[in-house]
Short mmCIF file of C-alpha atoms in Angstrom, two decimals:
data_model
loop_
_atom_site.label_atom_id
_atom_site.label_comp_id
_atom_site.label_asym_id
_atom_site.label_seq_id
_atom_site.Cartn_x
_atom_site.Cartn_y
_atom_site.Cartn_z
CA MET A 126 -41.70 -10.59 -18.94
CA ARG A 127 -42.70 -9.95 -21.94
CA GLN A 128 -41.41 -10.10 -25.72
CA ILE A 129 -42.10 -9.55 -29.34
CA TRP A 130 -41.60 -12.39 -31.34
CA ILE A 131 -40.71 -12.40 -34.88
CA ALA A 132 -42.50 -16.16 -35.01
CA ARG A 133 -41.04 -16.53 -38.87
CA LYS A 134 -40.88 -14.59 -42.18
CA GLY A 135 -42.37 -12.80 -43.65
CA GLY A 136 -44.65 -8.63 -42.70
CA PRO A 137 -45.56 -7.01 -39.22
CA GLU A 138 -48.13 -9.18 -38.78
CA VAL A 139 -45.19 -12.21 -37.86
CA LEU A 140 -44.41 -10.52 -34.83
CA GLU A 141 -45.73 -12.52 -32.17
CA LEU A 142 -46.11 -10.93 -27.93
CA ARG A 143 -45.47 -14.19 -25.73
CA GLU A 144 -44.46 -14.10 -22.08
CA ALA A 145 -42.10 -16.36 -20.39
CA ALA A 146 -39.67 -16.39 -17.47
CA ASP A 147 -37.69 -13.05 -16.15
CA PRO A 148 -34.02 -13.58 -16.53
CA GLU A 149 -31.80 -14.03 -13.62
CA PRO A 150 -28.72 -11.09 -13.89
CA LYS A 151 -25.80 -13.57 -14.18
CA GLU A 152 -22.03 -12.73 -13.18
CA GLY A 153 -20.91 -9.20 -13.96
CA GLU A 154 -24.31 -8.11 -15.59
CA VAL A 155 -27.79 -6.29 -13.79
CA ARG A 156 -31.35 -6.25 -15.15
CA ILE A 157 -33.36 -3.91 -16.23
CA ARG A 158 -37.11 -3.29 -16.22
CA VAL A 159 -37.10 -1.74 -19.95
CA ARG A 160 -38.98 1.41 -20.35
CA ALA A 161 -38.57 2.11 -24.06
CA ALA A 162 -36.63 -0.41 -26.67
CA GLY A 163 -35.59 1.24 -29.93
CA VAL A 164 -36.47 -0.14 -33.83
CA ASN A 165 -33.72 -0.06 -35.68
CA PHE A 166 -33.69 -1.02 -39.98
CA ALA A 167 -32.26 -3.83 -39.66
CA ASP A 168 -34.62 -5.66 -37.39
CA THR A 169 -36.88 -5.75 -40.21
CA MET A 170 -34.56 -6.59 -42.29
CA ALA A 171 -34.18 -9.90 -39.94
CA ARG A 172 -37.46 -10.49 -39.72
CA VAL A 173 -37.76 -10.60 -44.18
CA GLY A 174 -34.91 -13.27 -43.70
CA LEU A 175 -32.19 -10.61 -45.02
CA TYR A 176 -31.13 -9.69 -42.21
CA ARG A 177 -27.30 -13.22 -42.05
CA ASP A 178 -26.87 -11.39 -38.37
CA ALA A 179 -29.91 -12.25 -37.16
CA PRO A 180 -30.12 -15.47 -34.91
CA PRO A 181 -32.58 -17.72 -36.40
CA LEU A 182 -36.33 -18.39 -36.41
CA PRO A 183 -38.38 -17.79 -34.58
CA CYS A 184 -36.42 -14.98 -32.09
CA VAL A 185 -36.78 -11.63 -30.01
CA VAL A 186 -34.05 -8.77 -31.67
CA GLY A 187 -33.80 -5.51 -30.68
CA TYR A 188 -30.49 -3.80 -30.05
CA GLU A 189 -30.68 -1.15 -27.30
CA VAL A 190 -33.23 -0.39 -23.87
CA ALA A 191 -33.74 1.71 -21.20
CA GLY A 192 -34.89 1.47 -18.54
CA THR A 193 -34.94 0.52 -14.32
CA ILE A 194 -31.82 -1.86 -12.98
CA ASP A 195 -34.14 -3.65 -10.94
CA ALA A 196 -31.36 -6.34 -9.35
CA VAL A 197 -27.97 -7.13 -10.22
CA GLY A 198 -25.73 -10.79 -10.05
CA PRO A 199 -22.65 -11.55 -8.54
CA GLY A 200 -19.91 -9.35 -8.89
CA VAL A 201 -22.26 -5.45 -8.82
CA SER A 202 -22.40 -3.38 -6.64
CA PRO A 203 -26.22 -3.28 -5.17
CA SER A 204 -25.91 0.80 -5.11
CA ARG A 205 -26.43 -0.07 -8.89
CA VAL A 206 -30.26 -0.84 -7.95
CA GLY A 207 -32.84 1.80 -9.24
CA GLU A 208 -29.85 3.50 -11.96
CA ARG A 209 -32.34 4.85 -14.38
CA VAL A 210 -30.14 3.96 -17.88
CA VAL A 211 -29.70 2.90 -21.15
CA SER A 212 -27.42 0.06 -22.75
CA PHE A 213 -27.28 -1.69 -25.48
CA THR A 214 -28.17 -5.42 -26.21
CA ARG A 215 -27.08 -7.89 -28.34
CA PHE A 216 -30.70 -9.14 -29.76
CA GLY A 217 -33.42 -9.23 -26.57
CA GLY A 218 -33.92 -5.91 -26.81
CA TYR A 219 -37.27 -5.99 -27.57
CA SER A 220 -38.44 -7.55 -23.75
CA ASP A 221 -39.64 -6.07 -21.11
CA VAL A 222 -36.79 -7.51 -18.89
CA VAL A 223 -33.35 -7.68 -20.17
CA SER A 224 -30.16 -8.78 -18.61
CA VAL A 225 -26.80 -7.47 -19.71
CA PRO A 226 -23.46 -6.65 -18.85
CA GLU A 227 -23.12 -4.22 -15.98
CA PHE A 228 -20.22 -2.10 -18.26
CA PHE A 229 -22.79 -1.54 -21.04
CA ALA A 230 -25.07 -0.33 -18.92
CA VAL A 231 -25.01 3.46 -18.74
CA THR A 232 -27.15 5.90 -16.84
CA ILE A 233 -29.51 8.94 -17.44
CA PRO A 234 -29.31 12.37 -16.66
CA GLU A 235 -31.90 14.30 -15.53
CA GLY A 236 -33.99 16.04 -17.52
CA LEU A 237 -33.02 12.78 -20.78
CA SER A 238 -36.33 10.37 -20.69
CA PHE A 239 -36.83 7.11 -20.91
CA SER A 240 -38.01 7.25 -24.80
CA GLN A 241 -34.30 9.51 -25.49
CA ALA A 242 -31.61 7.07 -24.09
CA ALA A 243 -33.57 4.37 -25.99
CA ALA A 244 -33.22 5.77 -28.94
CA MET A 245 -29.34 6.98 -28.52
CA PRO A 246 -27.40 4.03 -28.23
CA VAL A 247 -27.67 2.16 -32.47
CA GLN A 248 -28.85 5.49 -34.15
CA TRP A 249 -26.34 8.13 -32.68
CA VAL A 250 -23.62 6.37 -31.39
CA THR A 251 -23.93 5.50 -35.64
CA ALA A 252 -23.80 9.18 -36.73
CA TRP A 253 -20.50 10.00 -33.97
CA HIS A 254 -19.00 7.46 -34.89
CA MET A 255 -18.73 7.71 -39.60
CA ILE A 256 -18.61 11.86 -38.84
CA SER A 257 -16.28 12.19 -35.52
CA TYR A 258 -13.71 9.17 -35.48
CA LEU A 259 -13.79 8.18 -38.89
CA GLY A 260 -14.34 10.79 -40.76
CA ASN A 261 -12.44 13.48 -38.97
CA PHE A 262 -14.72 15.81 -39.16
CA ARG A 263 -13.97 19.48 -39.16
CA ARG A 264 -15.67 22.70 -39.09
CA GLY A 265 -16.62 24.31 -42.36
CA GLN A 266 -16.30 20.71 -44.07
CA SER A 267 -19.35 19.80 -46.52
CA ILE A 268 -21.65 16.19 -45.97
CA LEU A 269 -24.32 14.79 -47.40
CA ILE A 270 -26.28 12.55 -45.58
CA GLN A 271 -28.90 9.36 -46.92
CA ALA A 272 -31.57 8.84 -45.98
CA ALA A 273 -31.86 12.67 -43.35
CA ALA A 274 -35.03 12.09 -42.45
CA GLY A 275 -34.85 8.62 -40.12
CA GLY A 276 -33.08 7.51 -37.13
CA VAL A 277 -29.21 8.21 -37.96
CA GLY A 278 -30.59 10.65 -40.81
CA THR A 279 -31.27 13.93 -37.84
CA ALA A 280 -28.93 11.73 -35.74
CA ALA A 281 -25.70 13.31 -38.18
CA VAL A 282 -27.90 16.58 -39.27
CA GLN A 283 -28.01 17.84 -35.67
CA ILE A 284 -23.95 16.61 -35.17
CA ALA A 285 -22.41 18.25 -38.40
CA ARG A 286 -24.28 21.19 -37.24
CA HIS A 287 -22.56 21.41 -34.16
CA LEU A 288 -19.09 20.72 -35.48
CA GLY A 289 -19.90 23.17 -37.91
CA ALA A 290 -20.34 22.07 -41.18
CA ALA A 291 -20.33 24.73 -44.37
CA ARG A 292 -22.75 22.82 -46.28
CA ILE A 293 -25.25 19.56 -44.97
CA ILE A 294 -26.88 18.00 -47.83
CA GLY A 295 -29.56 15.47 -47.16
CA THR A 296 -31.61 13.18 -49.30
CA ALA A 297 -34.97 12.93 -48.45
CA SER A 298 -38.53 12.86 -49.62
CA ALA A 299 -39.88 16.07 -50.20
CA GLY A 300 -42.36 16.92 -47.06
CA LYS A 301 -40.10 16.02 -44.53
CA HIS A 302 -38.24 19.00 -46.20
CA ASP A 303 -38.91 22.50 -43.76
CA ARG A 304 -38.24 19.54 -40.78
CA LEU A 305 -35.21 18.92 -41.72
CA LYS A 306 -34.14 22.28 -42.51
CA ALA A 307 -35.12 23.34 -38.99
CA LEU A 308 -32.44 21.08 -36.98
CA GLY A 309 -30.09 22.24 -39.44
CA LEU A 310 -30.43 21.35 -43.12
CA THR A 311 -28.66 23.71 -45.66
CA HIS A 312 -29.36 22.05 -48.53
CA ALA A 313 -32.16 19.36 -49.07
CA ILE A 314 -32.56 17.11 -51.92
CA ASP A 315 -35.82 15.09 -53.18
CA TYR A 316 -34.46 12.21 -54.12
CA ARG A 317 -38.19 10.60 -55.66
CA ASN A 318 -37.60 13.25 -58.05
CA GLU A 319 -33.43 14.35 -58.15
CA ASP A 320 -31.23 12.76 -58.95
CA PHE A 321 -28.85 13.54 -55.69
CA GLU A 322 -25.53 13.13 -57.09
CA GLU A 323 -26.07 15.58 -59.56
CA SER A 324 -27.23 18.45 -57.49
CA VAL A 325 -24.23 17.43 -55.71
CA LYS A 326 -22.38 18.81 -57.75
CA GLN A 327 -24.26 22.48 -58.15
CA ILE A 328 -25.00 22.55 -54.78
CA THR A 329 -20.78 22.04 -53.95
CA ASP A 330 -19.45 24.34 -57.41
CA GLY A 331 -18.38 20.94 -59.39
CA LYS A 332 -16.17 20.23 -55.66
CA GLY A 333 -18.04 17.01 -53.98
CA VAL A 334 -18.66 16.40 -50.08
CA ASP A 335 -15.74 16.51 -47.51
CA LEU A 336 -17.76 12.99 -46.34
CA ALA A 337 -20.69 10.76 -48.05
CA LEU A 338 -23.33 8.86 -44.41
CA ASP A 339 -24.50 6.63 -46.90
CA ALA A 340 -27.38 3.07 -45.55
CA VAL A 341 -28.91 3.51 -49.20
CA GLY A 342 -25.83 0.79 -51.00
CA GLY A 343 -26.16 -0.73 -53.97
CA GLU A 344 -26.03 2.53 -56.77
CA SER A 345 -26.03 4.77 -54.54
CA PHE A 346 -22.42 3.27 -52.77
CA LYS A 347 -21.20 4.40 -56.01
CA LYS A 348 -22.86 7.56 -57.25
CA SER A 349 -21.89 8.56 -53.40
CA TYR A 350 -18.20 7.99 -54.16
CA ARG A 351 -18.23 10.29 -56.46
CA SER A 352 -20.21 12.64 -54.61
CA LEU A 353 -16.44 12.84 -52.01
CA LYS A 354 -14.49 16.16 -53.35
CA VAL A 355 -10.44 15.20 -52.97
CA THR A 356 -9.42 13.92 -49.95
CA GLY A 357 -13.89 13.19 -49.99
CA LYS A 358 -14.60 10.11 -47.12
CA LEU A 359 -17.37 8.22 -47.75
CA ALA A 360 -19.34 5.68 -44.94
CA MET A 361 -21.34 2.46 -45.43
CA PHE A 362 -23.36 1.86 -42.50
CA GLY A 363 -26.66 0.00 -44.25
CA ALA A 364 -28.02 -1.48 -47.57
CA SER A 365 -32.25 -0.70 -46.43
CA ALA A 366 -31.93 -1.17 -50.84
CA ALA A 367 -31.56 -5.08 -50.67
CA ALA A 368 -35.08 -4.30 -49.15
CA ALA A 369 -36.86 -2.02 -51.48
CA ASP A 370 -40.16 -3.17 -51.43
CA GLY A 371 -40.31 -4.05 -47.83
CA THR A 372 -40.88 -8.51 -49.30
CA GLY A 373 -37.59 -10.28 -47.98
CA SER A 374 -37.61 -10.82 -52.05
CA ILE A 375 -34.51 -11.88 -53.04
CA PHE A 376 -35.15 -10.22 -56.46
CA PRO A 377 -34.29 -6.35 -54.31
CA ALA A 378 -31.09 -8.14 -52.72
CA LEU A 379 -29.46 -9.61 -55.42
CA LYS A 380 -30.06 -5.65 -57.62
CA ALA A 381 -28.86 -3.92 -55.19
CA VAL A 382 -25.61 -6.40 -54.30
CA ALA A 383 -24.81 -5.82 -58.33
CA GLN A 384 -25.05 -2.45 -57.94
CA MET A 385 -22.36 -2.09 -55.44
CA PRO A 386 -19.08 -0.67 -56.20
CA PHE A 387 -15.52 -2.48 -56.02
CA PHE A 388 -13.33 0.06 -54.63
CA TRP A 389 -9.76 -1.67 -55.75
CA ALA A 390 -7.02 -0.11 -53.74
CA ILE A 391 -4.86 1.63 -56.53
CA THR A 392 -8.22 3.50 -57.50
CA LEU A 393 -8.96 4.91 -54.03
CA LEU A 394 -4.97 5.88 -53.82
CA ASN A 395 -4.64 7.62 -56.57
CA ALA A 396 -8.67 9.66 -56.14
CA ASN A 397 -7.53 10.62 -52.80
CA LYS A 398 -10.05 9.51 -51.82
CA GLY A 399 -11.54 6.89 -48.84
CA VAL A 400 -14.46 3.90 -47.76
CA PHE A 401 -15.30 2.49 -45.00
CA GLY A 402 -17.96 0.35 -43.30
CA VAL A 403 -19.94 0.44 -39.92
CA ASN A 404 -21.87 -2.06 -38.71
CA LEU A 405 -22.03 -1.60 -34.46
CA GLY A 406 -23.13 -5.51 -34.63
CA HIS A 407 -20.13 -6.60 -35.48
CA MET A 408 -18.73 -4.40 -32.63
CA TRP A 409 -19.48 -5.91 -29.59
CA ASP A 410 -16.05 -6.60 -28.49
CA GLU A 411 -15.24 -2.57 -28.33
CA ARG A 412 -16.76 -1.86 -25.11
CA GLU A 413 -14.83 1.11 -24.22
CA LEU A 414 -14.87 2.70 -28.02
CA LEU A 415 -18.85 1.69 -27.51
CA THR A 416 -19.86 3.18 -24.55
CA GLU A 417 -17.42 6.06 -24.51
CA GLU A 418 -19.35 7.29 -27.30
CA LEU A 419 -22.85 5.90 -26.06
CA HIS A 420 -21.02 8.70 -22.83
CA THR A 421 -20.48 11.05 -25.21
CA VAL A 422 -23.77 11.53 -27.53
CA ILE A 423 -25.75 11.56 -24.31
CA ASP A 424 -23.47 14.32 -23.37
CA GLY A 425 -24.16 16.17 -26.19
CA VAL A 426 -28.05 16.70 -24.84
CA ALA A 427 -27.57 16.90 -21.19
CA LYS A 428 -25.29 20.28 -22.84
CA GLY A 429 -28.25 20.92 -25.72
CA HIS A 430 -25.90 20.78 -28.77
CA TRP A 431 -28.35 18.21 -29.57
CA LYS A 432 -31.57 15.98 -28.99
CA PRO A 433 -32.42 12.95 -30.26
CA ILE A 434 -36.28 13.49 -32.75
CA ILE A 435 -39.34 10.81 -31.08
CA ASP A 436 -41.07 9.98 -33.82
CA LEU A 437 -43.48 7.38 -32.84
CA GLU A 438 -43.79 5.60 -29.82
CA VAL A 439 -45.82 2.14 -29.82
CA PRO A 440 -47.01 0.13 -27.23
CA PHE A 441 -45.40 -3.89 -27.58
CA ALA A 442 -48.75 -5.00 -28.39
CA GLU A 443 -48.95 -3.26 -31.75
CA ALA A 444 -45.34 -3.22 -32.61
CA SER A 445 -46.46 -4.65 -36.06
CA ARG A 446 -47.29 -0.70 -36.50
CA ALA A 447 -43.57 -0.11 -35.88
CA HIS A 448 -41.97 -2.58 -37.93
CA GLN A 449 -44.25 -0.60 -40.69
CA ARG A 450 -43.34 2.59 -40.16
CA LEU A 451 -40.07 2.25 -40.79
CA ALA A 452 -41.48 -0.17 -44.00
CA ASP A 453 -43.04 2.33 -45.89
CA ARG A 454 -40.05 5.26 -44.74
CA GLY A 455 -42.51 6.90 -42.97
CA ASN A 456 -40.55 7.67 -39.67
CA PHE A 457 -38.66 10.94 -39.07
CA GLY A 458 -36.35 10.20 -36.17
CA LYS A 459 -36.86 7.09 -34.26
CA VAL A 460 -39.51 4.21 -33.63
CA LEU A 461 -39.98 3.06 -29.98
CA LEU A 462 -41.30 -0.24 -28.09
CA ILE A 463 -43.01 0.98 -25.25
CA PRO A 464 -43.89 -1.88 -22.75
#
């Protein structure tokens, strides 16, 4: 098999394509011939040494793949061989062959491509988990989505639209606003030239939003929290500000951490607000919930409620381009690796 390794800490150029023996599926596992693998911001953080959950370098990262089952381990029905599936991976997803626990391998419905399927496990499940499961979002409510043009952002816009949001407010560079509005965004904020907190106040007549999704971190967490209405909720699911310059320098990371808020219990109590933290990488033992939510978002595509947005598909041999795309914040939707 072929794998993309992070050979050492550094820029996208440190990614290396290497050969290895195909894995043999163990008991309760299926082996997948990968047709598409997802790239996530966490992968770029691991590459620059700022993702604590990543394996020690050198390593193979990657949280999601789609492909065809070509072998099964003991305890798995041989009838699954040949099945088109999408799956979470606990690292190792940057490979053209992977073995995963059978329960994580979800059947891809007809009409959904391998690329579309590979775009869904991490980012769409994260968006659904924050909006529906934790946020309890309801028709007529309002939502603020940071980095609305990213993979999670484009998913969140569509999910909020389907659930009947009254206002869908999102931050993105100006060149992406029209495409976001076509997906359902009602108010676009140019984060490079506008103070999103002030814009949210104007848009909501000073009331604030029911739910805010924030993967930026640092001071943005404080401002997103202040953008909530009474009974509003903040979901924090990343800290891209910690790698603002894309180099792994410790200084942006320290600044981002220093600017993050402390949420005191009595303050939350009196404000009637809620704060959630979301990290799918720490939810692998919640397999029933993860697979249920993956089934839900895939079913939504099959029913025409929403669709995954593919920004860029990159051959394994050019993996550095995929990482550079995310580092530059140039993507609109999902970036994928294609073996």
